[in-house]
Amino acid sequence: MTTIKLQNLRKEFDDVVAVNGIDLTVEDGEFLVIVGPSGCGKSTTLRLLAGLEQATDGRIGMNGRDVTDTEPKNRNVAMVFQNYALYPHMTGRRNITFGMKSAGSFTDEDIDRRVEEAAETLDITDLLDRKPQAMSGGERQRIALGRAIVRDPDAFLMDEPLSNLDAKLRIQMRAELTRLHAELQTTTIYVTHDQTEAMTLGERVVVMNDGQIMQVDSPQVLYDFPENRFVAEFIGDPAMNMIDVAVEHGTAVHDAFELPLPSDGGEDGSTETSLGARQSKEQQAAVLGIRPEDFYLAREYPDLGDETFTATVDVTEPLGDSLLIHCSVGDAAFKIQAEPRTSLQTGDEITVTYDPERLHLFDPETGEAVYHSANAPASPERVEQAPRG
Amino acid sequence: MDGVIQYTKRRIDAVIGRTPEQTDQGSNAGIHLQLWVLVFLVVFPIAVALIVSTKQQGIVTSLGDLAPGTYALENYREAIVDYNFGRFMWNSLVMSTVVVAGKLVISVCAAMAIVYYRVPYKDLVFLFILFTLLLPVPVRFIPLYQLINDFGWGNSLLAITVPYLASATAVFILRQHFLSIPTSIVETAKLDGVGPIQFMVYVLIPMSKGVLVGVSIIMFVYAWNQYLWPLVIINSEANQVAQVGLQLLQGDVQGGQLSWSLVMAGSMLTLIPPLVLMIIFRKPLLETFTIQQK
């Protein structure tokens, strides 16, 4: 039973601010993923949690206990590293048991029983007598996971544990981690730079940039209702198209096209008000965000809507399951994810339509989201995410 | 520039119709020739010494004198038995072993502290340790001599070992090696609550085996070859070391009876222990030097 609470946590390295005052609550048994570009402070946050770095300011609480200045070994957390961090001269079994034996708080029978259990869970029984150099990357990471599991820690801290594995193995281990978490129900904090990993593994995902939290939400909410431009562009591959427009009387106006913004969006009031405020003025600059898969070729989806405009194809990239079209209209360039096997040439004119439910507007200066055309979910999920206490 | 040379080489090969394989063979032969010349330069004096140690008098004045003599057994017996050279060898061995063991313990602890602990002014301390490399032992002879005598250690094993126990070279090599061990391994141990001694014994030392052996060999050879300091501080023959002992083999110099063959026999004997160690541990030794190159 572990809840972790970070309050105004800050870490500076000389003159670099790695973590710039973050507040976060991790619920008991939750699988929380921290994702962000390199240098965003995600690993530092994890290391602060582990006690491997000393916080410059702020507090870390575990189960209501202040552990900000507690020694790493007294925090009862287990960490899994990107490079597995196995002792190369020890067998798999010794790697798993070494820490426990050194800590001295387990009896030998207890250790043996736990190792057997963990080995069975992870299917590594036949690896226990091998040394790391005789194991593959996936096997090594399994041993490292085994070492984390046997101690029955209050929390697992994982620092890009799958980044050293090849693509196929990574997908396999991803599923395995999900299964493992469902089985153990241990609070897990998982750091990655890979947004696919973040989306597939996380019950909630924290998006970080420049040492600050940009948004914390469940993966789908993050995808559908990004709170700011950074999240919108970071989550999703290919990235969301961003087009500079002017908002006039509920319509996004660009030199080459006009997109009416459905006014039923944002019924919870806040976005409505801000958009309303914008509408009242004559004209407001904004950034229109539409995901490539929310654009459609009008000839493939004739009944989607009447709002269409014409664009010119620049480049096409066949992705197998879809066709990515780089196209431009006026001075705006954007990408469309269309049906595969569409024969298009550079320079072709295409008629483009879009899903009016999936439009986003961002403030050009602050980057804050000011409008989502779909209703933000008033789901329990969202209520739950309000930080407690 | 390299590219130009390669290109020219290829052009020439193309013109005279040589395949790249043939070129490789050619340059390999060249390299082998160079190596043989270098090996000869290194081995020649040792070979001469070996030959001289088998002769009666050992004065070399012409090429004909470089034929092996028949007094080998006699010379070595005389050196070991009559001149008690075995005793000197033993003293040297004890001194070298103590120095190596002491250096290892101190260097491992120092390097571990420098790499893994948050010590104030750590970099400055390390620089200071490196700075001692600028002060070779002979520079310190006079104060050291005074100090050792004040301690009452004169003429003892302590006098020839303790001044050598700290080694900046060893600390430096070990520090570089410890830095190459992934920090995540250290951090895992930290999270598991592995204590510093346990970490050193069960993680650090096993992971540094190769380097430790390599460093030990270097230090052993260094200690084994000590000459000047033992000459100054040791004045009883029974406690003297082999390198100084060689001098005693010269025999009756005043009487004009400088027996080079005995000196050379002693020299050959002193070569044996380092040679044996180097042959046994050549692999970790080479690995240590590769690490230094990194």
XYZ file of C-alpha atoms in Angstrom, chain A residues 24-200:
177
model
C 2.399 14.974 -8.235
C 0.484 12.330 -6.384
C 0.943 8.677 -7.285
C -1.922 6.521 -6.099
C -1.488 3.157 -4.437
C -0.966 0.381 -6.963
C -0.914 2.761 -9.870
C 1.197 2.353 -12.998
C 2.319 5.888 -13.690
C 4.447 6.718 -16.698
C 6.559 9.846 -16.938
C 7.304 10.741 -20.527
C 9.119 13.637 -22.134
C 11.969 14.534 -24.453
C 15.545 13.979 -23.279
C 16.669 16.499 -20.704
C 13.126 17.208 -19.516
C 13.922 16.093 -15.964
C 12.016 12.803 -15.962
C 14.950 10.634 -14.963
C 16.029 13.161 -12.353
C 12.541 13.032 -10.865
C 12.803 9.256 -10.612
C 16.260 9.462 -9.071
C 14.998 11.972 -6.537
C 12.310 9.467 -5.638
C 14.902 6.732 -5.245
C 17.093 8.991 -3.132
C 19.978 8.816 -5.578
C 19.800 12.600 -5.900
C 19.223 15.119 -3.158
C 16.317 17.489 -3.736
C 17.248 21.163 -3.809
C 13.826 22.080 -2.531
C 10.418 20.521 -1.970
C 9.206 17.364 -0.265
C 8.772 13.720 -1.125
C 6.216 11.771 0.884
C 5.644 8.029 0.886
C 2.611 6.769 2.753
C 2.463 10.040 4.627
C 6.083 9.693 5.750
C 8.490 12.397 4.695
C 11.373 10.647 2.924
C 12.989 13.697 1.331
C 16.240 13.160 3.211
C 15.958 9.425 3.801
C 18.820 7.180 2.651
C 18.025 5.226 -0.532
C 18.188 1.879 1.252
C 15.601 2.965 3.798
C 13.002 3.946 1.214
C 12.203 0.360 0.256
C 11.993 1.046 -3.432
C 13.482 -1.088 -6.195
C 14.886 0.414 -9.329
C 15.239 -1.130 -12.780
C 17.784 0.520 -15.042
C 18.084 0.852 -18.791
C 21.400 -1.028 -18.824
C 20.046 -3.706 -16.423
C 22.815 -2.972 -13.898
C 23.531 -6.663 -13.301
C 26.756 -7.637 -11.583
C 28.659 -9.273 -14.467
C 30.588 -11.726 -12.280
C 27.543 -13.145 -10.513
C 25.053 -15.751 -11.708
C 21.428 -14.802 -12.209
C 20.496 -16.203 -8.824
C 23.301 -14.413 -7.015
C 22.396 -11.182 -8.785
C 18.872 -11.499 -7.457
C 19.823 -12.470 -3.930
C 22.945 -10.368 -3.379
C 21.109 -7.222 -2.280
C 18.753 -9.167 0.006
C 21.568 -11.079 1.639
C 23.566 -7.907 2.166
C 20.635 -6.102 3.712
C 20.403 -9.009 6.145
C 16.709 -8.682 6.837
C 15.687 -11.931 5.166
C 16.303 -15.525 6.241
C 17.873 -17.954 3.797
C 14.682 -20.013 3.426
C 12.719 -16.855 2.849
C 15.145 -15.784 0.137
C 15.035 -19.185 -1.585
C 11.249 -19.226 -1.568
C 11.006 -15.693 -2.940
C 13.540 -16.385 -5.667
C 11.629 -19.478 -6.751
C 8.399 -17.499 -6.848
C 9.876 -14.596 -8.762
C 11.637 -16.943 -11.171
C 8.363 -18.666 -11.888
C 6.512 -15.393 -12.384
C 9.120 -14.158 -14.819
C 9.881 -17.532 -16.373
C 13.593 -17.252 -15.615
C 14.128 -20.458 -13.642
C 16.607 -21.832 -16.174
C 18.539 -18.551 -16.265
C 19.356 -18.544 -12.563
C 22.631 -20.388 -12.910
C 23.903 -18.449 -15.891
C 26.008 -15.322 -15.828
C 24.725 -12.147 -17.484
C 27.135 -12.400 -20.401
C 25.484 -15.685 -21.385
C 22.053 -14.053 -21.511
C 20.273 -12.003 -24.144
C 19.164 -8.432 -23.437
C 15.611 -9.518 -22.695
C 16.786 -12.246 -20.341
C 19.037 -9.806 -18.506
C 16.201 -7.372 -18.041
C 14.078 -10.202 -16.682
C 16.738 -10.996 -14.110
C 16.860 -7.304 -13.224
C 13.084 -7.335 -12.810
C 13.412 -10.455 -10.682
C 15.869 -8.667 -8.454
C 13.350 -5.849 -8.048
C 10.441 -8.171 -7.342
C 11.995 -10.446 -4.718
C 12.436 -7.650 -2.244
C 8.720 -6.926 -2.343
C 9.362 -3.177 -2.404
C 6.809 -0.456 -1.782
C 7.364 0.882 -5.279
C 9.081 -0.037 -8.517
C 11.029 2.726 -10.177
C 11.844 1.950 -13.785
C 14.224 4.105 -15.781
C 13.704 3.328 -19.471
C 13.980 -0.413 -18.833
C 13.093 -1.399 -22.384
C 15.169 1.117 -24.321
C 18.116 -1.239 -24.829
C 15.975 -4.014 -26.301
C 15.211 -4.485 -29.970
C 11.781 -3.457 -31.248
C 10.171 -6.879 -31.224
C 11.384 -7.785 -27.766
C 10.336 -4.390 -26.470
C 6.721 -4.990 -27.502
C 6.810 -8.419 -25.903
C 8.303 -7.106 -22.650
C 5.792 -4.273 -22.650
C 2.934 -6.734 -22.526
C 4.796 -8.673 -19.872
C 5.240 -5.609 -17.685
C 1.503 -4.926 -17.910
C 0.773 -8.517 -16.891
C 3.288 -8.328 -14.072
C 1.753 -5.159 -12.738
C -1.743 -6.638 -12.898
C -0.438 -9.578 -10.876
C 1.616 -7.720 -8.273
C -0.360 -4.474 -8.020
C 2.750 -2.667 -6.838
C 2.925 1.087 -7.295
C 5.119 1.606 -10.339
C 6.708 4.722 -11.743
C 8.056 4.233 -15.198
C 10.185 6.734 -17.071
C 10.444 6.641 -20.848
C 11.029 8.920 -23.804
C 8.922 6.681 -26.011
C 5.366 7.942 -26.200
C 4.049 4.602 -27.492
C 5.414 2.929 -24.378
C 3.873 5.664 -22.262
C 0.462 5.295 -23.866
C 0.387 1.496 -23.772
